[in-house]
CSV table of C-alpha atoms (C1' of nucleotides) in Angstrom, one decimal:
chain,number,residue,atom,x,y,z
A,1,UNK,CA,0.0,0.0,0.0
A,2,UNK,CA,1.7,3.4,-1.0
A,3,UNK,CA,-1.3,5.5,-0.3
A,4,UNK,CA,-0.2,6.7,3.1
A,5,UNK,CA,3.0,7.3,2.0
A,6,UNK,CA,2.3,9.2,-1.2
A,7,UNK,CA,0.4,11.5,1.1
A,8,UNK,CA,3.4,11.5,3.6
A,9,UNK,CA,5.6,12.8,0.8
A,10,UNK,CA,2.9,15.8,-0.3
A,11,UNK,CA,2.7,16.5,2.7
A,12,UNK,CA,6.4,17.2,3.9
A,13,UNK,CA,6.4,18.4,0.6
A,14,UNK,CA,3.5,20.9,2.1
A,15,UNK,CA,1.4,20.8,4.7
A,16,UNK,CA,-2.3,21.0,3.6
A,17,UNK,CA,-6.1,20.0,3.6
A,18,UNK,CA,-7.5,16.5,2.9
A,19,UNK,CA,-9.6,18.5,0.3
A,20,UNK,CA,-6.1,20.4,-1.1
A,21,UNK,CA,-4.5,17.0,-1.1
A,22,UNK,CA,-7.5,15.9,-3.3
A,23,UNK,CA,-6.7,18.5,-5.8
A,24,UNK,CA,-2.9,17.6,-5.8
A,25,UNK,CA,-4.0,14.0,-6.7
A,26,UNK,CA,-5.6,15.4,-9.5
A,27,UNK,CA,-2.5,17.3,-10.9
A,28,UNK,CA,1.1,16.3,-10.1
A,29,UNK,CA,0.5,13.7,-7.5
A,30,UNK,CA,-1.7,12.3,-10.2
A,31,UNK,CA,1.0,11.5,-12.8
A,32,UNK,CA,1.8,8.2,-10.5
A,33,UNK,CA,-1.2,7.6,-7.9
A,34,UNK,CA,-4.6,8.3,-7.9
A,35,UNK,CA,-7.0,9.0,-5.5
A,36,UNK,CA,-10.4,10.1,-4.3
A,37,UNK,CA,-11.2,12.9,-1.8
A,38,UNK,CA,-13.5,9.8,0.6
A,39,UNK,CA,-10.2,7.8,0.3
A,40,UNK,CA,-7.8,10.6,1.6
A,41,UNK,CA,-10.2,11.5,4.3
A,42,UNK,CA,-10.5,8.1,5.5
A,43,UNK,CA,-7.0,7.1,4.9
A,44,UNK,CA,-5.7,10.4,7.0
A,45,UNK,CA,-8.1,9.6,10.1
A,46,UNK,CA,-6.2,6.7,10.5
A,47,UNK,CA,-3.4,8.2,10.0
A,48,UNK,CA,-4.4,10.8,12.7
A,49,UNK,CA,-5.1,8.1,14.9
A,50,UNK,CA,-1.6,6.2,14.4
A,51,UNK,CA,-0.2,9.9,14.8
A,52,UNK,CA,1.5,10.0,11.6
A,53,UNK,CA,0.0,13.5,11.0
A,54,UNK,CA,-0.5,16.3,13.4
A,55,UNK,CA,-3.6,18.3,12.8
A,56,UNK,CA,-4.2,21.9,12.9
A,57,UNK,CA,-7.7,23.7,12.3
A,58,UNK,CA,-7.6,26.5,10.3
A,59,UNK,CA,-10.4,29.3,10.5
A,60,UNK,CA,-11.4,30.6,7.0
A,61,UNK,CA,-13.0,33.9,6.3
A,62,UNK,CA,-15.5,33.7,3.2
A,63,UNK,CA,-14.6,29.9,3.2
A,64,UNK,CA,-14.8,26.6,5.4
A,65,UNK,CA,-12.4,26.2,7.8
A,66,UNK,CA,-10.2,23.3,7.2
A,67,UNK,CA,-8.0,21.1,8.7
A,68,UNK,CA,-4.3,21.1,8.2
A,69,UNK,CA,-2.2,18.0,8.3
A,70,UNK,CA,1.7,18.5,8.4
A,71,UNK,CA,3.7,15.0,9.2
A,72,UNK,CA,4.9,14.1,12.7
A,73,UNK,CA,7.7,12.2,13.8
A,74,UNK,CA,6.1,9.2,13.5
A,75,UNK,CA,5.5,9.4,9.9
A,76,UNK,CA,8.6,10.3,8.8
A,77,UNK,CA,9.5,7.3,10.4
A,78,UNK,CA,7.3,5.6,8.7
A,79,UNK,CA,7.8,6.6,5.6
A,80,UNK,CA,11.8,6.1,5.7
A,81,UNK,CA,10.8,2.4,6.6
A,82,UNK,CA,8.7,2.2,3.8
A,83,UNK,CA,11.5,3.6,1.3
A,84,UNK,CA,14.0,1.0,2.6
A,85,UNK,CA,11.5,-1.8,2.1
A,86,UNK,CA,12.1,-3.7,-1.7
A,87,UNK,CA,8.9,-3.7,-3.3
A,88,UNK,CA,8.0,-5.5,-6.4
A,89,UNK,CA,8.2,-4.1,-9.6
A,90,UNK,CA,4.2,-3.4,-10.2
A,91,UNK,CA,2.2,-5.6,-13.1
A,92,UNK,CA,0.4,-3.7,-15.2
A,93,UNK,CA,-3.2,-3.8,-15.7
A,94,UNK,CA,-4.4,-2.7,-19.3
A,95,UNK,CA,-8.1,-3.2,-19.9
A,96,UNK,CA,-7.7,-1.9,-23.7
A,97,UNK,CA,-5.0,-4.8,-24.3
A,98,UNK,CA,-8.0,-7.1,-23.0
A,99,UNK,CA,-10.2,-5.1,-26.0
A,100,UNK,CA,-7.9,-5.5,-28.2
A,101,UNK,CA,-7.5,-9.4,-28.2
A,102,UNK,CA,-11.0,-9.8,-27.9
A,103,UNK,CA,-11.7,-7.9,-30.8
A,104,UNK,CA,-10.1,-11.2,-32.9
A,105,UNK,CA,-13.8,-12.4,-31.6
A,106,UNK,CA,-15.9,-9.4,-32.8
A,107,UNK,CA,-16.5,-6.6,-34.7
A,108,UNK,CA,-13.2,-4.3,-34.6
A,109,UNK,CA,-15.0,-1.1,-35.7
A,110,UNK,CA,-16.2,-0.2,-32.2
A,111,UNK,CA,-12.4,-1.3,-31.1
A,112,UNK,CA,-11.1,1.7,-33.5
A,113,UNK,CA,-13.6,4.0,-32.3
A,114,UNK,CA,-12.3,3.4,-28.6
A,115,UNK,CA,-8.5,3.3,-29.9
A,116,UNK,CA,-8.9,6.5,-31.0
A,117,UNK,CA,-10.5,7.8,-28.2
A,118,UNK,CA,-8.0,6.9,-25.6
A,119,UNK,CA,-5.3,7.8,-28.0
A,120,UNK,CA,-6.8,11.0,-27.7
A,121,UNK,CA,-6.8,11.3,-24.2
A,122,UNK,CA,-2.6,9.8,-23.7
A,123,UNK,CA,-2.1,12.6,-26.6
A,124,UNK,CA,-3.9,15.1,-23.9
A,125,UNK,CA,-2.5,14.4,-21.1
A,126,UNK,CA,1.4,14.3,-23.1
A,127,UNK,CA,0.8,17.9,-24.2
A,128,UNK,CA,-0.4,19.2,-19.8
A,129,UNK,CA,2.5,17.2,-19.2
A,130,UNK,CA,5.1,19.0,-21.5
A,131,UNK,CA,3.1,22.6,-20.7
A,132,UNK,CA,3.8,21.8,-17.0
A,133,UNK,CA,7.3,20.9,-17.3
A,134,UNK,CA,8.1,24.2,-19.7
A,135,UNK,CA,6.3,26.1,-16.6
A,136,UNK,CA,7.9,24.5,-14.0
A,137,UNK,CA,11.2,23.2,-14.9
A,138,UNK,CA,12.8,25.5,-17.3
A,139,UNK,CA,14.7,28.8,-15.8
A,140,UNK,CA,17.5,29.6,-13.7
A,141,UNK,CA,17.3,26.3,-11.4
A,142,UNK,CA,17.3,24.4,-14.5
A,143,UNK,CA,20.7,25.7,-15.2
A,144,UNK,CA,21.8,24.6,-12.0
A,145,UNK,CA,20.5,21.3,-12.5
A,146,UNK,CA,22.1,21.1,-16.5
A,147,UNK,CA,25.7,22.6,-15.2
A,148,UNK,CA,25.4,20.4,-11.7
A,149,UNK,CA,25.7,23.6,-9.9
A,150,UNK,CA,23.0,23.1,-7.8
A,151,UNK,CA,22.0,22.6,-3.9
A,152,UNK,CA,21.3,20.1,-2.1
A,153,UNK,CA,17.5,22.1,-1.9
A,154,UNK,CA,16.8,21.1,-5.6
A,155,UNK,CA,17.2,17.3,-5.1
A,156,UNK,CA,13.2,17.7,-4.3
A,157,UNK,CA,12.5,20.1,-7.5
A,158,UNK,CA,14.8,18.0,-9.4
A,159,UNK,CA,13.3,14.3,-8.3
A,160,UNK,CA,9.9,15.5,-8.8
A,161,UNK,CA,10.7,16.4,-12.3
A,162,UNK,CA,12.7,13.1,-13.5
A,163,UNK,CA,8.8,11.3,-12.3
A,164,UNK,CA,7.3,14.1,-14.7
A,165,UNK,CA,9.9,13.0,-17.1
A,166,UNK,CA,8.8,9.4,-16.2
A,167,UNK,CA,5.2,10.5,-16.7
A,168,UNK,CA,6.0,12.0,-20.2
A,169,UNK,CA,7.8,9.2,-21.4
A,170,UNK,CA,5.0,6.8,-20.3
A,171,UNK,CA,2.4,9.0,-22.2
A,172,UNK,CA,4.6,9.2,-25.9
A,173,UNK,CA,5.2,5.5,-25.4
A,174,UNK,CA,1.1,4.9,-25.7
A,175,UNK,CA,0.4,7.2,-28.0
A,176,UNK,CA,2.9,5.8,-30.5
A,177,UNK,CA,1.5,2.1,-29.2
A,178,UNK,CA,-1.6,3.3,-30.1
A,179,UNK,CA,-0.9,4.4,-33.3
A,180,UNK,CA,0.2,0.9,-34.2
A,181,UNK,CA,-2.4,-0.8,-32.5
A,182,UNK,CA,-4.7,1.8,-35.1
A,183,UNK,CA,-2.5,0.4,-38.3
A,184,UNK,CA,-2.8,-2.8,-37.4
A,185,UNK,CA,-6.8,-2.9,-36.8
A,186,UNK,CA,-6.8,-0.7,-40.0
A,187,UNK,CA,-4.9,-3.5,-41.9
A,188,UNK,CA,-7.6,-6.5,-41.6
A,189,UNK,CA,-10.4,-4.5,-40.3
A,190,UNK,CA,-12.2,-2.1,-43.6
A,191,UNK,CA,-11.2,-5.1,-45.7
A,192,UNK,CA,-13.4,-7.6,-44.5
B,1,UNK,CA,-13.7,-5.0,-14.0
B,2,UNK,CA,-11.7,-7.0,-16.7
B,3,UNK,CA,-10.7,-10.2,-15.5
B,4,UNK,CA,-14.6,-12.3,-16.3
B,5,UNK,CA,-13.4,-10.7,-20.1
B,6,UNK,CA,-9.8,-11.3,-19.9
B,7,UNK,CA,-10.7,-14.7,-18.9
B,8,UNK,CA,-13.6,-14.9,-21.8
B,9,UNK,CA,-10.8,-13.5,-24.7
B,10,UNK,CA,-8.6,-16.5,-23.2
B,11,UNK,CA,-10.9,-19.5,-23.1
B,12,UNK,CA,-12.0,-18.2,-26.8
B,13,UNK,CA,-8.7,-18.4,-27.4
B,14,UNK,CA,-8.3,-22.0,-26.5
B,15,UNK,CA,-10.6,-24.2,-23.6
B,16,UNK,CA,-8.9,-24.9,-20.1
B,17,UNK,CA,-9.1,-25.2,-17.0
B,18,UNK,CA,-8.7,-23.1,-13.9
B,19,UNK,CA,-5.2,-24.2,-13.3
B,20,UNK,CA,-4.4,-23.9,-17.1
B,21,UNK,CA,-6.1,-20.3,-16.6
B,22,UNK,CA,-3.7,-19.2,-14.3
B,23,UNK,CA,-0.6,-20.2,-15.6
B,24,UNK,CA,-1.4,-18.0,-19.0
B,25,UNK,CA,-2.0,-15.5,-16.4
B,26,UNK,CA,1.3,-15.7,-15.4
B,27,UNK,CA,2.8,-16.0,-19.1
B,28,UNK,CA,0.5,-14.3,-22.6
B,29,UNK,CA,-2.0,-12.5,-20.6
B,30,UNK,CA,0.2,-11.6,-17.8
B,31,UNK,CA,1.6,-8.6,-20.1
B,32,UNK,CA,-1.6,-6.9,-19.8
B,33,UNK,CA,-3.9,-8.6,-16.6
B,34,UNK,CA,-2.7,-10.5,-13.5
B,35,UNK,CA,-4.6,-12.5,-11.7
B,36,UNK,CA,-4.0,-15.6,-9.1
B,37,UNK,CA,-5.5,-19.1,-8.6
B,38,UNK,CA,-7.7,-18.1,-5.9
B,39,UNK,CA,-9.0,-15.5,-7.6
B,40,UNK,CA,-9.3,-17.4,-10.9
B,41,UNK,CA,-11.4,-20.0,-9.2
B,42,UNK,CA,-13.8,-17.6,-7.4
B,43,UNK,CA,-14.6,-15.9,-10.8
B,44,UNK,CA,-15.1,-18.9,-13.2
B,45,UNK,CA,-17.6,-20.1,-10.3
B,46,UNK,CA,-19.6,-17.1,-10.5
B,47,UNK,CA,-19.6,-17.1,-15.1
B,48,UNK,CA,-20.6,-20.6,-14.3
B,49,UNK,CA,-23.4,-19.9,-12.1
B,50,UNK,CA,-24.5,-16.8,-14.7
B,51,UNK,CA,-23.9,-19.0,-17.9
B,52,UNK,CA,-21.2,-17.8,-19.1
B,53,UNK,CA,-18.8,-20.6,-19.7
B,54,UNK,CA,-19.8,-24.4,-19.9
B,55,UNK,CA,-18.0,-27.1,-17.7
B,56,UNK,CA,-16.6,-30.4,-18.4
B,57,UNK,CA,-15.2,-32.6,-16.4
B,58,UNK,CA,-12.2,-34.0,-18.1
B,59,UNK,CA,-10.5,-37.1,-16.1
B,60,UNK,CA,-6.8,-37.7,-16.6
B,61,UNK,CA,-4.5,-40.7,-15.6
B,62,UNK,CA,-1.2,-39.8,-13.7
B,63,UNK,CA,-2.7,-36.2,-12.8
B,64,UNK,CA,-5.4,-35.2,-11.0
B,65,UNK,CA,-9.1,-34.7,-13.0
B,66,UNK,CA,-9.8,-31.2,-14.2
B,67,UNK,CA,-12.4,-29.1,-15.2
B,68,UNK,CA,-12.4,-27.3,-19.0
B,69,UNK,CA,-14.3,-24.7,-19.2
B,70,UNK,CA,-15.5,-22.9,-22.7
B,71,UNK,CA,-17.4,-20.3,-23.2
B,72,UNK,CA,-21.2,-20.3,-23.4
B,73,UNK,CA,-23.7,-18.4,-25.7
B,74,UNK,CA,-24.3,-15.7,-22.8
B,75,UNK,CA,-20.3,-15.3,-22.2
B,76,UNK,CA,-20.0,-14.2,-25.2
B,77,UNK,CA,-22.7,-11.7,-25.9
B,78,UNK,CA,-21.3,-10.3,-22.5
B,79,UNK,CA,-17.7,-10.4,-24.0
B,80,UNK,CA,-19.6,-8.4,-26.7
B,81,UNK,CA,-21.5,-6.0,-24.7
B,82,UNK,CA,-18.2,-5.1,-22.7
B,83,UNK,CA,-16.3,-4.7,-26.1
B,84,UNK,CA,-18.8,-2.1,-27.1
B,85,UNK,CA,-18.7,-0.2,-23.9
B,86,UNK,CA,-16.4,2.5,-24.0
B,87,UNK,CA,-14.1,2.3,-20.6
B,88,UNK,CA,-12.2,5.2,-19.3
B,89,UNK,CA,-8.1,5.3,-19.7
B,90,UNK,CA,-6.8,3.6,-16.5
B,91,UNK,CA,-4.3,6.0,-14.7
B,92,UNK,CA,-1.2,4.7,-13.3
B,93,UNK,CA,-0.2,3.4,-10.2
B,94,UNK,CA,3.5,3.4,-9.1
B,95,UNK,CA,4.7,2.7,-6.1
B,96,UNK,CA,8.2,3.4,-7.5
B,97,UNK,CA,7.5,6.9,-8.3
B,98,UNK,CA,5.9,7.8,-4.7
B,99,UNK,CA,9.5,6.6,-3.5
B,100,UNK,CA,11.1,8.3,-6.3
B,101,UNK,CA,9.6,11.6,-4.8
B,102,UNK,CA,9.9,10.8,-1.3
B,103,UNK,CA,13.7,9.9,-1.8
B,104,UNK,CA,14.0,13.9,-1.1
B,105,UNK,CA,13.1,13.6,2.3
B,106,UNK,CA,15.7,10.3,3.0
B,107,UNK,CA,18.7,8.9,2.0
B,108,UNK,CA,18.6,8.1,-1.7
B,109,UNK,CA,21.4,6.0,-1.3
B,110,UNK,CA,18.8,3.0,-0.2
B,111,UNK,CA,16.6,3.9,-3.6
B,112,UNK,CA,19.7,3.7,-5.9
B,113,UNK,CA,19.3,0.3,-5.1
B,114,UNK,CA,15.9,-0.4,-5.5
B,115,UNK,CA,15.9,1.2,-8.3
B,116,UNK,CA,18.6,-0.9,-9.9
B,117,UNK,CA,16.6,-3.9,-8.8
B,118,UNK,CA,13.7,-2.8,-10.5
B,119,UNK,CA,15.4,-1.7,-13.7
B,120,UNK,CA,17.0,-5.1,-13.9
B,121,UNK,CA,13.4,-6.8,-13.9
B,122,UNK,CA,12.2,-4.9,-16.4
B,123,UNK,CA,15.6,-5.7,-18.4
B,124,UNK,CA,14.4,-9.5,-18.0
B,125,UNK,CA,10.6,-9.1,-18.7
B,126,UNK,CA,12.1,-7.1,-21.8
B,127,UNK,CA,14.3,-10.1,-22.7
B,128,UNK,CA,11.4,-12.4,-22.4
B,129,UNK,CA,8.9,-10.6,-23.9
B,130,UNK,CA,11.8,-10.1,-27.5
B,131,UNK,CA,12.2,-13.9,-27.2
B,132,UNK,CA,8.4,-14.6,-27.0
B,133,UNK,CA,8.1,-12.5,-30.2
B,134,UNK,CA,11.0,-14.2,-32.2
B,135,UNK,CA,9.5,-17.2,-31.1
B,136,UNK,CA,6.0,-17.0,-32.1
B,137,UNK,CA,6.0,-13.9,-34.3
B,138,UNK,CA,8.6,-15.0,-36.8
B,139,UNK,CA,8.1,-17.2,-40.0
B,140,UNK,CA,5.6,-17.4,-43.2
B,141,UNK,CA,2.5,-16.1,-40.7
B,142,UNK,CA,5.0,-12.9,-40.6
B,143,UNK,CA,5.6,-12.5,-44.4
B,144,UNK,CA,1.7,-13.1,-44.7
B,145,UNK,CA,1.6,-9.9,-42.0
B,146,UNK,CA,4.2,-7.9,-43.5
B,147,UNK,CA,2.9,-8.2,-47.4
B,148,UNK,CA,-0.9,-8.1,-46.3
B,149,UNK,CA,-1.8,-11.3,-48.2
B,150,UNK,CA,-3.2,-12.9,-44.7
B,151,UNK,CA,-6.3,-14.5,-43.9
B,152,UNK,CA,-9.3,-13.7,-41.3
B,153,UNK,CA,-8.0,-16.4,-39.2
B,154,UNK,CA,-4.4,-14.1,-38.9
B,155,UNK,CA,-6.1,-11.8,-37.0
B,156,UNK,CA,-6.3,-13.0,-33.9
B,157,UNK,CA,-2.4,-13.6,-33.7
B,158,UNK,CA,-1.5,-10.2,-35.2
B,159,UNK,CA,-3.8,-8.8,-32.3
B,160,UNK,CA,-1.9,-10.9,-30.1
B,161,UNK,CA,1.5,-9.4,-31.5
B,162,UNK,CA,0.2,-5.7,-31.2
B,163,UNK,CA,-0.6,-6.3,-27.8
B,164,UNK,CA,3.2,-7.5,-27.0
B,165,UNK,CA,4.6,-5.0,-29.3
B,166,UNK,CA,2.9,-2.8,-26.1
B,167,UNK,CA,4.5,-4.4,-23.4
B,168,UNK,CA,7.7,-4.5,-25.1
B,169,UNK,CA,7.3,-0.7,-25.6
B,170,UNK,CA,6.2,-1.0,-22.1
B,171,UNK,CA,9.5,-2.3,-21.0
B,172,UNK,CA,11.6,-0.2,-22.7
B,173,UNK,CA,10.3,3.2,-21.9
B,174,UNK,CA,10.8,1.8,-18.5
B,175,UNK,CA,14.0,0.9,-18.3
B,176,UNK,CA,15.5,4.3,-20.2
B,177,UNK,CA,14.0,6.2,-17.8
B,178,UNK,CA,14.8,4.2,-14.4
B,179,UNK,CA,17.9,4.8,-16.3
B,180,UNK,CA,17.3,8.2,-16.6
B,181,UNK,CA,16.2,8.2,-12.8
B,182,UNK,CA,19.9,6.8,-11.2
B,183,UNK,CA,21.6,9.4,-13.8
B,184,UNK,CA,19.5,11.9,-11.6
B,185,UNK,CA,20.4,10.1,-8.6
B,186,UNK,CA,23.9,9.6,-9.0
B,187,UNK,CA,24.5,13.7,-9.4
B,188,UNK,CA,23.1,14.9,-6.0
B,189,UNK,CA,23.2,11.2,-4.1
B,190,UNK,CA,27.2,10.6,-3.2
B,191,UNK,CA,28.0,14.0,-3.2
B,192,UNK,CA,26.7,14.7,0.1
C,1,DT,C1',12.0,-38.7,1.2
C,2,DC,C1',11.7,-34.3,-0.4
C,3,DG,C1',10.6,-30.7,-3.4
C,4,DG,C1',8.0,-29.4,-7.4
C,5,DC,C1',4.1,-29.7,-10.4
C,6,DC,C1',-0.8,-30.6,-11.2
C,7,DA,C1',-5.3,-29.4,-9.5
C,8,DT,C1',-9.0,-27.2,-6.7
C,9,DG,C1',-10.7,-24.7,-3.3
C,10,DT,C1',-12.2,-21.6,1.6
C,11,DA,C1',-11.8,-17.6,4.6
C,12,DA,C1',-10.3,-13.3,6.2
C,13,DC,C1',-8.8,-9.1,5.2
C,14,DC,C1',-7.6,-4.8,2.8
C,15,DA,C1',-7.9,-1.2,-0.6
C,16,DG,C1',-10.5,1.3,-3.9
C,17,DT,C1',-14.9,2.8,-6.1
C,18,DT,C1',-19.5,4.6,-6.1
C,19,DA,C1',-23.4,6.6,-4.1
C,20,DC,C1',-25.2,9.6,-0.8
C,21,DA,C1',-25.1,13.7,2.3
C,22,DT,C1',-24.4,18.6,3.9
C,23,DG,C1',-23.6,23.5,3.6
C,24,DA,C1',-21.4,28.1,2.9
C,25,DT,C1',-19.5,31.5,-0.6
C,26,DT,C1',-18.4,33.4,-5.1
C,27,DG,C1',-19.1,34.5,-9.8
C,28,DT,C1',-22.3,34.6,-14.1
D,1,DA,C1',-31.3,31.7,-9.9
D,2,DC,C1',-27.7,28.5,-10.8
D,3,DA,C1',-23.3,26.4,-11.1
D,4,DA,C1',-18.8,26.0,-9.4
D,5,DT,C1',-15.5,25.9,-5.7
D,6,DC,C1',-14.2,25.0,-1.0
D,7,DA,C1',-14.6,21.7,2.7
D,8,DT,C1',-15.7,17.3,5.2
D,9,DG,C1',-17.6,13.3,5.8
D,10,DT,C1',-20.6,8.1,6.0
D,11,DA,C1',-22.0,3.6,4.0
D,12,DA,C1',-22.3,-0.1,0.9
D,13,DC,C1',-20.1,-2.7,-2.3
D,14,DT,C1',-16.5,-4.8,-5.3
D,15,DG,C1',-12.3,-6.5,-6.5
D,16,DG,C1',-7.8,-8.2,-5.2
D,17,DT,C1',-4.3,-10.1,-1.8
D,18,DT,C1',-2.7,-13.3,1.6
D,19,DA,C1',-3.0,-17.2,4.4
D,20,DC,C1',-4.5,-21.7,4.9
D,21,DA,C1',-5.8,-26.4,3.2
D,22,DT,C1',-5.8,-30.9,0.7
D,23,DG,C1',-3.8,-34.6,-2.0
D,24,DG,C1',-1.7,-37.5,-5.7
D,25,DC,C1',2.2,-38.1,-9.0
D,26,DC,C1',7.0,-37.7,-10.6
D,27,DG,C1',11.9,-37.2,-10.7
D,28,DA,C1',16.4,-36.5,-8.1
DNA sequence: TCGGCCATGTAACCAGTTACATGATTGT
DNA sequence: ACAATCATGTAACTGGTTACATGGCCGA
């Protein structure tokens, strides 16, 4: 289970709100782990509980107070447990490579049509990828980190963006799989 | 859910029994769905109770009597139904990236490991998967492919090939970029 | 005789998804 | 007036993992 722990590392990255920690797993947190705002909120009770977190309430004017979680000693120590534990290199799970061998027992037309349409989204999500890397990882620290100038403070800037790199590479690598899966349905499928 | 249709595509692909089941999830199927024994067994229970697959009991001499199961009218008009229903793209989950990120926070020196561990697996399954191809995706079928004379009955192989051309894809992406991810670590990590 | 393969299962647990629920504020 | 955003939760369900269990055959 990484869950706790990918919410460890936002939050030493910063302290926030279960809801604000929703919204990161939406964006960068989101390139590697996904997550739902009833699954944080669960997840960091028990957290609370095992005092991992420390809590904080924070009034709000115009807005709902909220609850800020910042990581105690117990969950650092947790997480540097965690990090020095092996864990098996993940399977994959790929739903569309299920379509796409069934489609040997069906009509491939509807296959395309879906092809196409997650092609579309890995094409998507490649180009908020590459926008967020030219926003975030281009300037003066990114000189630092091409001349290996820099300090030990960008190891956190610069490991966050070899996972965006990760994320990118993962996202070209479908959408040119894609493209072949498309030539390939294209080659026996009008035809017959 | 995918695995009552990964198992569908697979017993179209060729009868067998639960055992049988699960060792293809370990081998074909594995590039794309995993799945285990127990879980195997608790699933084909429940298509045979809704009529998806049909049983037979097949006795053997020297081994232990086993059940085939093939797939019914109704498991395939499911098979169909699921083909035609558009699914959303899965995100990722990666354990190794979470680490990756919370290596900032900790000694990387632990993760240069790990990460060489897991780059090395990938190497294998990488190795495997090129020997699986030049195994079963070389020969006349592969003129017939390359030259488009093939049959209808081709189709379900070259499906079968697009789908490991995407976990060799898979596999290489990954290992340049864990790759890519000790080149990162190694110019901040024994420096300090 | 010991480990590995063939073959099938049960039970308990854990993680993740989906549906439901509330309520204030801000912008169109 | 309505939709979106901020903010926090409960409950039921589903799918997947881990542990446990049985038992015969074959080769070293």
């Amino acid at each position: 289970m990484a869950l706790e722990h990918a919410i460890l590392v936002s939050l030493l990255e910063k302290p926030g709100s279960g809801y604000e920690l929703a919204r990161r797993f939406e964006r960068s947190i989101g390139y590697f782990w996904t997550a739902t705002h009833q699954q944080i909120y669960r997840v960091l009770k028990r957290m609370e509980n095992d005092g991992w977190v420390d809590v904080r309430d924070v009034p709000q004017q115009g807005r709902p107070d909220k609850k800020e979680y910042s990581v105690a000693g117990l969950g650092r120590a947790a997480l540097s447990s965690w990090l020095h534990d092996p864990i098996e290199p993940e399977s994959v799970r790929h739903d569309l490579a299920v379509k796409i061998r069934g489609a040997a027992f069906d009509d491939p037309a509807a296959l395309i049509r879906e092809v196409q349409r997650h092609r579309q989204t890995h094409r998507n999500r490649l180009a908020h990828y590459l926008a967020g890397e030219a926003r975030d990882f281009t300037g003066p620290e990114a000189e630092a980190e091409a001349t290996g100038t820099e300090t030990p403070l960008d190891a956190e800037r610069e490991l966050q963006h070899v996972v965006l790199r990760g994320g990118i590479a993962y996202e070209r690598m479908m959408t040119d799989w894609l493209d072949d899966v498309l030539a390939t349905l294209a080659r026996f499928g009008p035809g017959r």
